[in-house]
Coordinates of C-alpha atoms and ligand atoms in Angstrom, one line a residue:
Chain A
X72 CA -0.4 -0.1 0.3
X73 CA 1.2 3.5 -1.0
X74 CA 2.0 5.3 2.4
X75 CA 0.5 9.1 1.5
X76 CA 1.2 11.5 4.0
X77 CA -2.3 12.4 5.4
X78 CA -2.6 15.6 7.2
X79 CA -3.7 14.6 10.9
X80 CA -6.8 15.9 12.3
X81 CA -5.9 18.4 15.9
X82 CA -9.4 17.5 17.6
X83 CA -8.1 19.7 20.2
X84 CA -8.0 22.4 17.7
X85 CA -11.2 21.3 16.4
X86 CA -12.8 21.5 19.3
X87 CA -12.4 25.3 19.8
X88 CA -15.0 25.5 17.1
X89 CA -17.5 24.0 19.1
X90 CA -19.3 26.4 21.8
X91 CA -20.7 23.4 23.4
X92 CA -17.6 22.7 25.0
X93 CA -17.6 25.8 27.1
X94 CA -20.7 24.2 28.7
X95 CA -20.4 22.7 32.1
X96 CA -22.6 19.7 33.1
X97 CA -23.1 18.8 36.6
X98 CA -20.3 21.1 37.1
X99 CA -18.2 19.1 34.9
X100 CA -16.5 19.4 31.4
X101 CA -18.5 18.1 29.0
X102 CA -17.3 14.6 27.2
X103 CA -19.9 14.1 24.3
X104 CA -19.8 10.7 23.4
X105 CA -23.3 10.6 21.2
X106 CA -22.1 11.9 17.8
X107 CA -23.6 9.1 16.3
X108 CA -27.0 10.2 17.6
X109 CA -26.6 13.8 16.3
X110 CA -23.5 15.7 16.3
X111 CA -22.6 18.9 18.0
X112 CA -22.3 22.7 15.9
X113 CA -19.5 24.5 14.9
X114 CA -19.7 28.4 14.9
X115 CA -18.8 28.1 11.1
X116 CA -22.4 26.8 10.6
X117 CA -24.1 28.7 13.3
X118 CA -22.4 31.9 11.7
X119 CA -23.9 31.1 8.0
X120 CA -27.1 30.6 9.2
X121 CA -27.4 33.9 11.1
X122 CA -26.0 35.3 8.1
X123 CA -28.0 34.4 6.0
X124 CA -30.9 35.2 8.4
X125 CA -29.7 38.6 8.7
X126 CA -28.9 39.5 5.3
X127 CA -30.6 37.0 2.8
X128 CA -33.5 35.5 4.1
X129 CA -36.8 35.3 1.9
X130 CA -39.1 32.3 0.4
X131 CA -37.2 30.8 -2.3
X132 CA -38.1 30.4 -6.1
X133 CA -41.2 33.1 -6.1
X134 CA -40.3 36.5 -5.3
X135 CA -38.9 38.7 -8.0
X136 CA -37.2 40.9 -5.6
X137 CA -33.4 40.9 -4.6
X138 CA -33.8 39.2 -1.6
X139 CA -35.7 36.7 -2.8
X140 CA -33.1 36.0 -5.4
X141 CA -30.1 35.9 -2.7
X142 CA -32.4 33.3 -0.8
X143 CA -32.9 31.0 -3.8
X144 CA -28.8 31.5 -4.4
X145 CA -28.5 30.3 -1.0
X146 CA -30.6 27.5 -1.0
X147 CA -29.8 26.2 -4.4
X148 CA -26.2 26.7 -3.3
X149 CA -26.6 24.2 -1.0
X150 CA -27.9 22.1 -3.1
X151 CA -24.7 22.4 -5.2
X152 CA -22.6 21.7 -2.3
X153 CA -24.5 18.5 -1.6
X154 CA -24.2 17.3 -5.2
X155 CA -20.3 18.1 -5.2
X156 CA -20.0 16.4 -1.6
X157 CA -21.8 13.4 -2.9
X158 CA -20.0 13.3 -6.4
X159 CA -24.0 13.4 -7.9
X160 CA -23.8 13.6 -11.9
X161 CA -26.0 16.9 -11.3
X162 CA -27.0 18.6 -8.3
X163 CA -30.9 18.2 -9.7
X164 CA -30.5 14.5 -8.6
X165 CA -29.9 15.9 -5.0
X166 CA -33.6 16.1 -3.3
X167 CA -33.7 18.2 -0.2
X168 CA -35.9 16.1 2.7
X169 CA -36.3 16.5 6.5
X170 CA -34.0 14.0 7.2
X171 CA -32.4 10.9 5.9
X172 CA -35.7 9.3 7.1
X173 CA -38.0 11.2 5.1
X174 CA -35.5 10.5 2.3
X175 CA -36.1 6.8 2.9
X176 CA -39.7 7.2 3.1
X177 CA -39.5 9.4 -0.1
X178 CA -38.5 6.3 -2.1
X179 CA -40.2 3.7 0.1
X180 CA -43.6 5.3 -1.3
X181 CA -42.9 7.2 -4.4
X182 CA -41.1 4.4 -5.9
X183 CA -42.0 1.5 -4.1
X184 CA -45.8 1.7 -4.2
X185 CA -45.5 2.0 -7.8
X186 CA -43.3 -0.8 -8.4
X187 CA -43.4 -3.9 -5.8
X188 CA -46.0 -6.1 -5.8
X189 CA -46.4 -9.9 -4.6
X190 CA -43.5 -12.4 -6.0
X191 CA -41.2 -9.1 -5.5
X192 CA -38.4 -9.1 -2.5
X193 CA -37.5 -6.6 -0.7
X194 CA -34.0 -7.2 1.1
X195 CA -32.9 -5.3 4.0
X196 CA -29.8 -6.0 6.6
X197 CA -30.7 -7.5 9.9
X198 CA -28.5 -4.3 11.3
X199 CA -30.8 -1.6 9.6
X200 CA -31.9 1.6 11.6
X201 CA -35.4 1.8 11.9
X202 CA -35.5 4.3 9.2
X203 CA -34.5 2.0 6.4
X204 CA -36.3 -1.0 8.0
X205 CA -39.5 0.4 8.9
X206 CA -40.5 1.6 5.6
X207 CA -39.6 -1.0 3.8
X208 CA -41.5 -3.5 5.9
X209 CA -44.5 -1.5 5.6
X210 CA -44.5 -1.1 2.1
X211 CA -43.5 -4.6 1.3
X212 CA -46.8 -5.6 3.4
X213 CA -48.9 -3.2 1.4
X214 CA -47.6 -4.3 -1.7
X215 CA -47.8 -7.7 -1.0
X216 CA -43.4 -8.1 -1.5
X217 CA -41.8 -10.6 0.5
X218 CA -39.7 -8.7 3.4
X219 CA -36.6 -10.5 4.0
X220 CA -33.2 -9.9 6.0
X221 CA -29.8 -10.6 5.1
X222 CA -28.3 -12.5 8.5
X223 CA -24.9 -10.8 10.5
X224 CA -22.0 -13.3 11.1
X225 CA -21.1 -13.6 14.8
X226 CA -19.2 -10.0 14.7
X227 CA -21.7 -8.1 13.3
X228 CA -20.7 -7.9 9.6
X229 CA -22.8 -9.0 6.7
X230 CA -23.7 -12.6 5.6
X231 CA -22.9 -12.0 1.8
X232 CA -22.9 -15.8 1.2
X233 CA -26.3 -16.0 2.2
X234 CA -27.6 -13.5 -0.6
X235 CA -28.2 -16.0 -3.4
X236 CA -30.1 -18.4 -1.4
X237 CA -32.1 -15.4 -0.3
X238 CA -32.5 -14.3 -3.5
X239 CA -34.0 -18.0 -4.5
X240 CA -37.2 -16.6 -2.6
X241 CA -38.5 -14.4 -5.9
X242 CA -37.5 -11.5 -7.6
X243 CA -35.2 -9.3 -5.8
X244 CA -36.5 -5.4 -6.4
X245 CA -35.0 -3.7 -3.8
X246 CA -31.7 -3.8 -1.5
X247 CA -31.7 -1.3 1.0
X248 CA -28.6 -1.2 3.6
X249 CA -27.0 1.1 5.8
X250 CA -23.2 2.1 5.1
X251 CA -22.3 2.2 8.6
X252 CA -24.2 0.4 11.2
X253 CA -25.2 3.2 14.0
X254 CA -25.3 0.2 16.7
X255 CA -22.2 -1.5 16.0
X256 CA -20.1 0.9 13.9
X257 CA -19.7 -1.6 11.4
X258 CA -19.0 -0.4 7.8
X259 CA -21.0 -2.7 5.3
X260 CA -19.5 -3.6 1.8
X261 CA -22.5 -1.7 0.2
X262 CA -20.6 -1.6 -2.9
X263 CA -20.8 -5.3 -3.5
X264 CA -24.3 -5.4 -2.4
X265 CA -24.8 -2.9 -5.2
X266 CA -23.3 -4.7 -7.8
X267 CA -25.2 -7.5 -6.5
X268 CA -28.4 -6.0 -6.9
X269 CA -28.1 -4.7 -10.1
X270 CA -27.0 -8.3 -11.6
X271 CA -30.5 -9.1 -10.8
X272 CA -32.5 -6.1 -12.0
X273 CA -32.8 -4.6 -8.4
X274 CA -32.3 -1.1 -7.1
X275 CA -29.8 -0.4 -4.1
X276 CA -31.0 2.2 -1.6
X277 CA -28.0 2.9 0.5
X278 CA -28.8 4.7 4.1
X279 CA -25.8 7.2 4.6
X280 CA -26.8 8.8 7.5
X281 CA -24.1 7.3 9.8
X282 CA -21.7 7.0 6.5
X283 CA -21.5 10.4 5.2
X284 CA -20.1 12.3 8.4
X285 CA -17.2 9.9 8.6
X286 CA -15.8 8.7 5.3
X287 CA -16.3 9.8 1.6
X288 CA -19.6 9.1 0.2
X289 CA -19.3 8.9 -3.7
X290 CA -22.7 7.8 -5.0
X291 CA -21.0 6.9 -8.4
X292 CA -18.5 4.7 -7.0
X293 CA -20.7 3.6 -4.9
X294 CA -23.0 2.5 -7.7
X295 CA -26.2 3.0 -5.6
X296 CA -29.7 4.1 -7.1
X297 CA -30.6 6.0 -4.3
X298 CA -28.6 7.5 -1.1
X299 CA -29.9 8.9 2.1
X300 CA -28.1 11.8 4.1
X301 CA -28.8 13.7 6.9
X302 CA -27.2 17.2 7.7
X303 CA -27.4 16.9 11.6
X304 CA -24.9 14.1 12.0
X305 CA -22.7 16.2 9.9
X306 CA -22.2 18.9 12.1
X307 CA -25.1 20.8 10.3
X308 CA -28.6 21.8 11.5
X309 CA -31.5 19.2 11.9
X310 CA -34.7 19.4 10.0
X311 CA -32.8 18.6 6.7
X312 CA -31.2 16.1 4.8
X313 CA -31.1 15.1 1.4
X314 CA -32.4 11.9 -0.7
X315 CA -29.8 11.6 -3.9
X316 CA -31.6 9.4 -6.8
X317 CA -30.7 8.4 -10.2
X318 CA -32.2 11.2 -12.6
X319 CA -34.3 8.3 -14.7
X320 CA -35.3 7.1 -11.7
X321 CA -36.5 10.6 -9.9
X322 CA -38.4 11.4 -13.6
X323 CA -40.4 8.0 -13.6
X324 CA -41.6 8.6 -9.8
X325 CA -44.5 9.7 -8.5
X326 CA -44.6 12.8 -6.1
X327 CA -44.6 12.4 -2.7
X328 CA -45.9 15.4 -0.9
X329 CA -48.0 17.3 -2.6
X330 CA -48.9 21.1 -2.6
X331 CA -47.0 24.2 -3.7
X332 CA -44.0 24.8 -5.6
X333 CA -43.7 20.5 -6.7
X334 CA -46.3 21.5 -9.5
X335 CA -46.0 22.6 -13.1
X336 CA -49.7 23.3 -14.0
X337 CA -52.8 23.2 -11.5
X338 CA -56.3 23.2 -12.8
X339 CA -59.3 22.4 -11.5
X340 CA -59.0 18.9 -13.3
X341 CA -56.1 17.7 -12.8
X342 CA -52.1 19.1 -12.2
X343 CA -49.2 18.2 -13.4
X344 CA -46.0 17.6 -11.6
X345 CA -42.9 19.9 -12.0
X346 CA -39.4 19.0 -12.5
X347 CA -37.0 17.0 -10.3
X348 CA -35.9 17.9 -8.0
X349 CA -38.8 20.8 -7.2
X350 CA -41.4 17.5 -7.8
X351 CA -40.4 16.5 -4.5
X352 CA -40.2 19.4 -2.8
X353 CA -43.3 20.6 -1.8
X354 CA -44.4 23.5 0.1
X355 CA -41.8 25.9 2.0
X356 CA -38.4 24.1 2.5
X357 CA -35.9 24.4 5.3
X358 CA -34.0 27.3 3.8
X359 CA -31.9 28.4 6.4
X360 CA -31.2 25.1 7.5
X361 CA -30.4 24.1 3.4
X362 CA -27.6 27.0 3.8
X363 CA -26.3 25.7 7.3
X364 CA -26.0 22.0 5.8
X365 CA -23.9 23.3 3.0
X366 CA -21.6 25.2 5.7
X367 CA -21.5 21.9 7.3
X368 CA -20.5 20.1 4.2
X369 CA -17.6 23.3 3.8
X370 CA -16.3 22.7 7.8
X371 CA -16.2 18.6 7.1
X372 CA -14.6 18.7 3.7
X373 CA -12.4 21.6 5.0
X374 CA -11.1 19.2 8.0
X375 CA -11.0 16.1 5.5
X376 CA -13.2 13.1 5.5
X377 CA -9.9 11.2 4.9
X378 CA -8.5 12.7 8.1
X379 CA -12.1 12.4 10.2
X380 CA -12.2 8.8 8.9
X381 CA -8.5 7.9 10.3
X382 CA -8.8 10.0 13.5
X383 CA -12.1 7.8 14.5
X384 CA -10.5 5.1 13.6
X385 CA -7.8 5.6 16.3
X386 CA -10.2 6.6 18.7
X387 CA -12.3 3.3 18.0
X388 CA -9.3 1.4 18.7
X389 CA -8.1 3.3 22.0
X390 CA -11.8 2.9 23.0
X391 CA -11.6 -0.7 22.3
X392 CA -8.3 -1.0 24.1
X393 CA -9.7 0.8 26.9
X394 CA -12.9 -0.9 27.4
X395 CA -10.7 -4.3 27.0
X396 CA -9.1 -3.4 30.5
X397 CA -12.6 -3.8 32.1
X398 CA -13.3 -7.7 32.4
X399 CA -17.0 -6.8 33.2
X400 CA -17.6 -4.8 30.0
X401 CA -18.6 -6.7 27.0
X402 CA -18.5 -4.8 23.6
X403 CA -20.1 -5.6 20.3
X404 CA -19.4 -5.6 16.9
X405 CA -16.5 -5.9 14.3
X406 CA -12.5 -5.1 15.3
X407 CA -11.1 -1.8 14.8
X408 CA -10.2 -2.3 11.0
X409 CA -14.2 -2.8 9.9
X410 CA -15.3 -0.4 12.1
X411 CA -16.3 3.2 12.4
X412 CA -16.0 5.4 15.5
X413 CA -19.1 3.5 17.6
X414 CA -18.6 1.0 20.0
X415 CA -21.7 -0.5 21.9
X416 CA -21.2 -2.1 25.0
X417 CA -22.8 -3.3 28.1
X418 CA -21.3 -3.6 32.0
X419 CA -22.0 -7.2 33.6
X420 CA -25.5 -7.0 35.5
X421 CA -26.4 -3.2 35.3
X422 CA -28.8 -1.8 33.0
X423 CA -27.5 0.7 29.9
X424 CA -30.0 3.4 31.9
X425 CA -28.2 3.1 35.1
X426 CA -24.9 3.4 33.3
X427 CA -25.8 6.5 31.3
X428 CA -27.2 8.3 34.4
X429 CA -24.3 7.8 36.4
X430 CA -21.8 8.9 33.5
X431 CA -24.0 11.7 33.2
X432 CA -23.1 13.0 36.8
X433 CA -19.6 12.6 35.4
X434 CA -20.3 14.8 32.2
X435 CA -20.0 11.9 30.0
X436 CA -22.9 12.0 27.4
X437 CA -23.4 8.2 26.4
X438 CA -26.6 6.6 24.8
X439 CA -28.1 3.8 26.3
X440 CA -30.8 2.4 24.7
X441 CA -31.9 0.1 21.6
X442 CA -30.7 2.9 19.1
X443 CA -33.8 2.3 16.5
X444 CA -32.6 -0.9 16.2
X445 CA -34.6 -3.4 17.6
X446 CA -34.5 -6.2 15.1
X447 CA -30.2 -6.2 15.8
X448 CA -31.0 -6.0 20.1
X449 CA -32.9 -9.1 19.6
X450 CA -30.5 -10.8 17.7
X451 CA -27.5 -9.8 20.0
X452 CA -29.6 -10.9 22.7
X453 CA -29.7 -7.7 24.7
X454 CA -32.9 -5.3 25.5
X455 CA -30.6 -2.4 25.4
X456 CA -26.8 -1.5 25.0
X457 CA -24.3 1.5 26.1
X458 CA -23.0 3.3 22.9
X459 CA -20.4 5.5 23.2
X460 CA -19.7 7.3 19.3
X461 CA -17.0 9.8 18.5
X462 CA -16.5 12.5 15.8
X463 CA -13.9 14.9 14.8
X464 CA -13.9 16.9 17.9
X465 CA -13.7 13.9 20.3
X466 CA -10.1 13.5 22.4
X467 CA -9.2 10.8 24.1
X468 CA -9.6 12.4 27.6
X469 CA -12.9 11.8 27.1
X470 CA -12.7 8.4 26.2
X471 CA -10.6 8.4 29.7
X472 CA -13.5 10.0 31.5
X473 CA -15.6 7.1 30.4
X474 CA -13.6 4.3 31.6
X475 CA -13.1 6.6 35.2
X476 CA -16.8 6.8 34.7
X477 CA -17.5 3.2 34.8
X478 CA -15.4 2.3 37.3
X479 CA -17.9 4.8 39.5
X480 CA -20.7 2.8 38.2
X481 CA -19.4 -0.5 39.2
X482 CA -18.9 1.2 42.8
X483 CA -22.1 2.4 42.7
X484 CA -24.1 -0.2 41.9
X485 CA -22.4 -3.8 42.2
Chain B
X902 CA -28.0 14.5 39.5
X903 CA -27.0 10.6 39.6
X904 CA -25.8 11.0 43.3
X905 CA -29.3 11.9 44.3
X906 CA -30.8 9.4 42.0
X907 CA -28.9 6.4 43.0
X908 CA -29.2 7.2 46.8
X909 CA -29.3 4.9 49.5
X910 CA -32.6 3.4 49.8
X911 CA -32.9 3.3 46.1
X912 CA -29.9 1.3 45.8
X913 CA -30.9 -0.9 49.1
X914 CA -33.9 -2.1 47.0
X915 CA -32.6 -2.8 44.0
X916 CA -29.4 -4.7 45.5
X917 CA -32.3 -6.6 48.2
X918 CA -35.6 -6.3 46.5
X919 CA -38.5 -7.0 48.8
X920 CA -40.8 -9.8 47.9
X921 CA -38.9 -10.8 44.8
X922 CA -40.4 -14.3 43.5
X923 CA -43.4 -15.6 42.3
X924 CA -46.8 -16.4 43.6
X925 CA -48.5 -19.7 42.3
X926 CA -52.3 -19.5 41.7
X927 CA -52.2 -15.3 42.5
X928 CA -55.3 -14.1 42.9
X929 CA -54.3 -11.0 40.7
X930 CA -51.5 -10.7 38.7
X931 CA -50.0 -8.8 35.2
X932 CA -46.7 -8.4 33.6
X933 CA -45.5 -5.1 31.6
X934 CA -42.9 -4.2 29.4
X935 CA -40.9 -0.9 28.3
X936 CA -40.2 -1.2 24.9
X937 CA -37.7 1.8 25.3
X938 CA -35.2 0.2 27.5
X939 CA -36.5 -3.3 28.1
X940 CA -37.6 -2.9 31.7
X941 CA -39.9 -6.1 32.5
X942 CA -41.9 -6.4 35.6
X943 CA -44.6 -9.1 36.6
X944 CA -46.5 -8.9 39.6
X945 CA -48.1 -11.3 41.6
X946 CA -50.8 -10.5 44.3
X947 CA -53.2 -13.0 46.6
X948 CA -56.2 -11.6 48.8
X949 CA -56.8 -12.2 52.5
X950 CA -60.0 -14.2 53.5
X951 CA -62.1 -10.9 53.1
X952 CA -60.9 -10.9 49.3
X953 CA -60.1 -7.4 50.0
X954 CA -57.1 -6.8 51.8
X955 CA -53.8 -7.6 50.1
X956 CA -52.2 -10.5 51.9
X957 CA -49.0 -10.9 50.1
X958 CA -47.3 -9.2 46.7
X959 CA -44.4 -10.6 45.0
X960 CA -42.4 -9.2 41.5
X961 CA -40.2 -10.5 39.0
X962 CA -38.3 -8.6 36.2
X963 CA -35.9 -7.0 35.2
X964 CA -34.4 -3.7 34.2
X965 CA -32.8 -0.7 35.7
X966 CA -32.3 0.2 39.1
X967 CA -34.9 2.4 38.8
X968 CA -37.3 0.5 37.9
X969 CA -36.8 -2.8 40.0
X970 CA -36.1 -0.6 42.7
X971 CA -39.5 1.5 42.7
X972 CA -41.1 -1.8 42.1
X973 CA -39.5 -3.2 45.2
X974 CA -40.4 0.1 47.0
X975 CA -44.3 -0.3 46.3
X976 CA -44.9 -4.0 47.1
X977 CA -43.7 -2.7 50.8
X978 CA -46.5 -0.3 50.8
X979 CA -48.8 -2.5 49.2
X980 CA -49.1 -5.3 51.8
X981 CA -51.9 -4.9 54.0
X982 CA -53.5 -2.2 52.3
X983 CA -57.4 -2.5 50.6
X984 CA -57.2 -3.6 46.7
X985 CA -59.8 -0.8 45.6
X986 CA -57.7 1.5 47.7
X987 CA -54.2 0.4 46.2
X988 CA -56.0 0.4 42.5
X989 CA -56.8 4.1 43.0
X990 CA -53.6 5.1 44.5
X991 CA -52.0 8.1 42.8
X992 CA -48.5 7.9 41.2
X993 CA -47.6 10.6 43.6
X994 CA -47.6 8.4 46.7
X995 CA -45.2 6.3 45.1
X996 CA -43.0 8.9 43.6
X997 CA -42.7 10.7 47.0
X998 CA -41.7 7.2 48.6
X999 CA -39.0 7.2 46.2
X1000 CA -37.9 11.0 46.7
X1001 CA -35.5 11.6 43.8
X1002 CA -35.3 14.1 40.8
X1003 CA -36.7 11.7 37.9
X1004 CA -36.4 13.1 34.5
X1005 CA -39.3 12.2 32.0
X1006 CA -37.5 8.9 30.6
X1007 CA -36.8 7.8 33.9
X1008 CA -40.7 8.6 35.2
X1009 CA -41.5 5.6 32.8
X1010 CA -39.0 3.2 34.7
X1011 CA -40.2 4.2 38.2
X1012 CA -43.9 4.1 37.2
X1013 CA -43.5 0.5 35.3
X1014 CA -44.4 -1.3 38.8
X1015 CA -47.4 0.3 39.8
X1016 CA -49.0 0.5 36.2
X1017 CA -48.6 -3.2 36.0
X1018 CA -49.8 -3.6 39.8
X1019 CA -52.9 -1.5 38.9
X1020 CA -53.6 -3.4 35.8
X1021 CA -53.4 -6.9 37.8
X1022 CA -56.1 -5.0 40.5
X1023 CA -58.0 -3.6 38.2
X1024 CA -58.5 -6.6 36.3
X1025 CA -59.1 -9.0 38.9
X1026 CA -61.6 -7.0 40.1
X1027 CA -63.2 -6.4 36.6
X1028 CA -63.0 -2.3 36.7
X1029 CA -61.7 -0.1 34.4
X1030 CA -58.1 1.3 34.4
X1031 CA -58.4 4.8 35.3
X1032 CA -58.0 7.6 32.6
X1033 CA -54.5 9.0 34.2
X1034 CA -52.9 5.7 33.2
X1035 CA -53.9 6.2 29.7
X1036 CA -50.3 8.4 30.2
X1037 CA -48.6 5.3 30.2
X1038 CA -49.3 4.0 26.6
X1039 CA -45.8 3.9 25.9
X1040 CA -45.6 0.5 28.3
X1041 CA -47.1 -2.7 27.0
X1042 CA -49.2 -3.8 29.6
X1043 CA -49.9 -7.6 29.0
Ligands
PLP1055 C1 -27.8 4.4 10.3 C2 -29.0 5.6 10.3 N1 -30.0 5.6 9.6 C3 -30.7 6.6 9.5 C4 -30.7 7.7 11.0 C5 -32.1 8.3 10.7 O1 -31.7 9.9 10.4 P1 -32.4 11.0 10.7 O2 -33.2 10.8 12.0 O3 -32.2 12.2 10.5 O4 -33.8 10.8 9.8 C6 -29.9 7.7 11.7 C7 -29.9 8.3 13.0 O5 -30.4 7.9 13.9 C8 -28.9 6.4 11.5 O6 -28.0 6.3 12.2

């Protein structure tokens, strides 16, 4: 392997961009280890949104006045930024949605209802977040399609060897898989799944909500047909996400929401739809949030996705090593080389809620629960886990405080 | 926060739960589950001769310290009381006994046992569950 000098990420320096780290939590410095749920926001993103509101805000696509033009330029500029970020062939293939969940629902409804039926197979993985699971389960039930799951191996990897047998069950029409598991941190071989899907004439829907914040997402290299992302996990605001789709599919699809802006011509008798992407953007969108989304992409691209990936990889290794020192802690998921910056774990005999509660008293924020992956939790044979997750501002001291906190948990509850 | 939440009496009930177990042929029983965190509680009640006085209560289950300790405290409070009285017991009575500040999420943990006990009693008496417990929708009361 060629050795390339990657610019290393200095998390301590990045932290200075995030006002939240000035907060004390129960009188203690904040160790924020829940970025997989949502990331914190740098001043650059907050400023971009504030500036937009103060200088350029109006509704988009409607007014003929200067301000409306500025607002439209901001909103459409953000679309171009998202398009470049995902290496989309055209920014017109980027549809703004409220979040990744809505992006997947657009596909499940607007594509699924017209393209699925009895004898068809919808294939998801046992790892999926409810966002990429429940819509498909529902649409499969509604259309009479078969809903199947690709199983996991013991390390939480996808069992690609089971694919061909699953294909025997019928015509595979959709393969829906996440790029990175939010529960186990496993990085999934989505390119292989996409290739396999296409060999069978199926579409590939990739949930990149947990991928895009942490590694390069290139929709063309990926070979997917639809890719869902969400801004709030990549330093952007909540309330906005995007669906990328291949133009011919988007053009052939029915609309999802109906109302203003998504139309071409409306008469008493009938309505014709606007062009893609307007066809999928009914009503006033989250305009300043789109601008914030663009600013967040600029921010993380400036830091460098490769550097972020490398940094989190090191943190995952460090975290797994530190947790391995505690014989009463069990970690789940793949080894470091196939894992993003996410570690799910349990403390022997102590419920995750109690763990998280006591850690909170130490200023350490982790997630405790089923992480919107109840099918996966059932598979692991647990009701819930604790999850520590990292981002570009995470420092090893935060992981040290987690470990110290876990000792305290044991002291109080064992 | 956590130091207040895990105060001595809570830890005592968590580590040494009162009335842990099962009553075979219970006069009233029910089971509840909090899908949010996987807390599970089953409660078994036997009545005295008068068919009204709570003679014995036991519970089984697994879950966080708050749900298990609160249920254990509830068991202590329930013994010797009248079924109809207990079936009407306000949440606050238990919450005062628990005596710690609870966030909305942990409130559900704390009230799981009481919800299950109420279901058991109302079911045994054939009376409807009071309206205020509709707020416990997210608990799957079986
Ligand atoms: C893997 C994965 N997919 C989808 C989502 C849903 O993202 P959002 O809530 O922004 O729609 C999440 C976030 O929790 C996630 O981790």
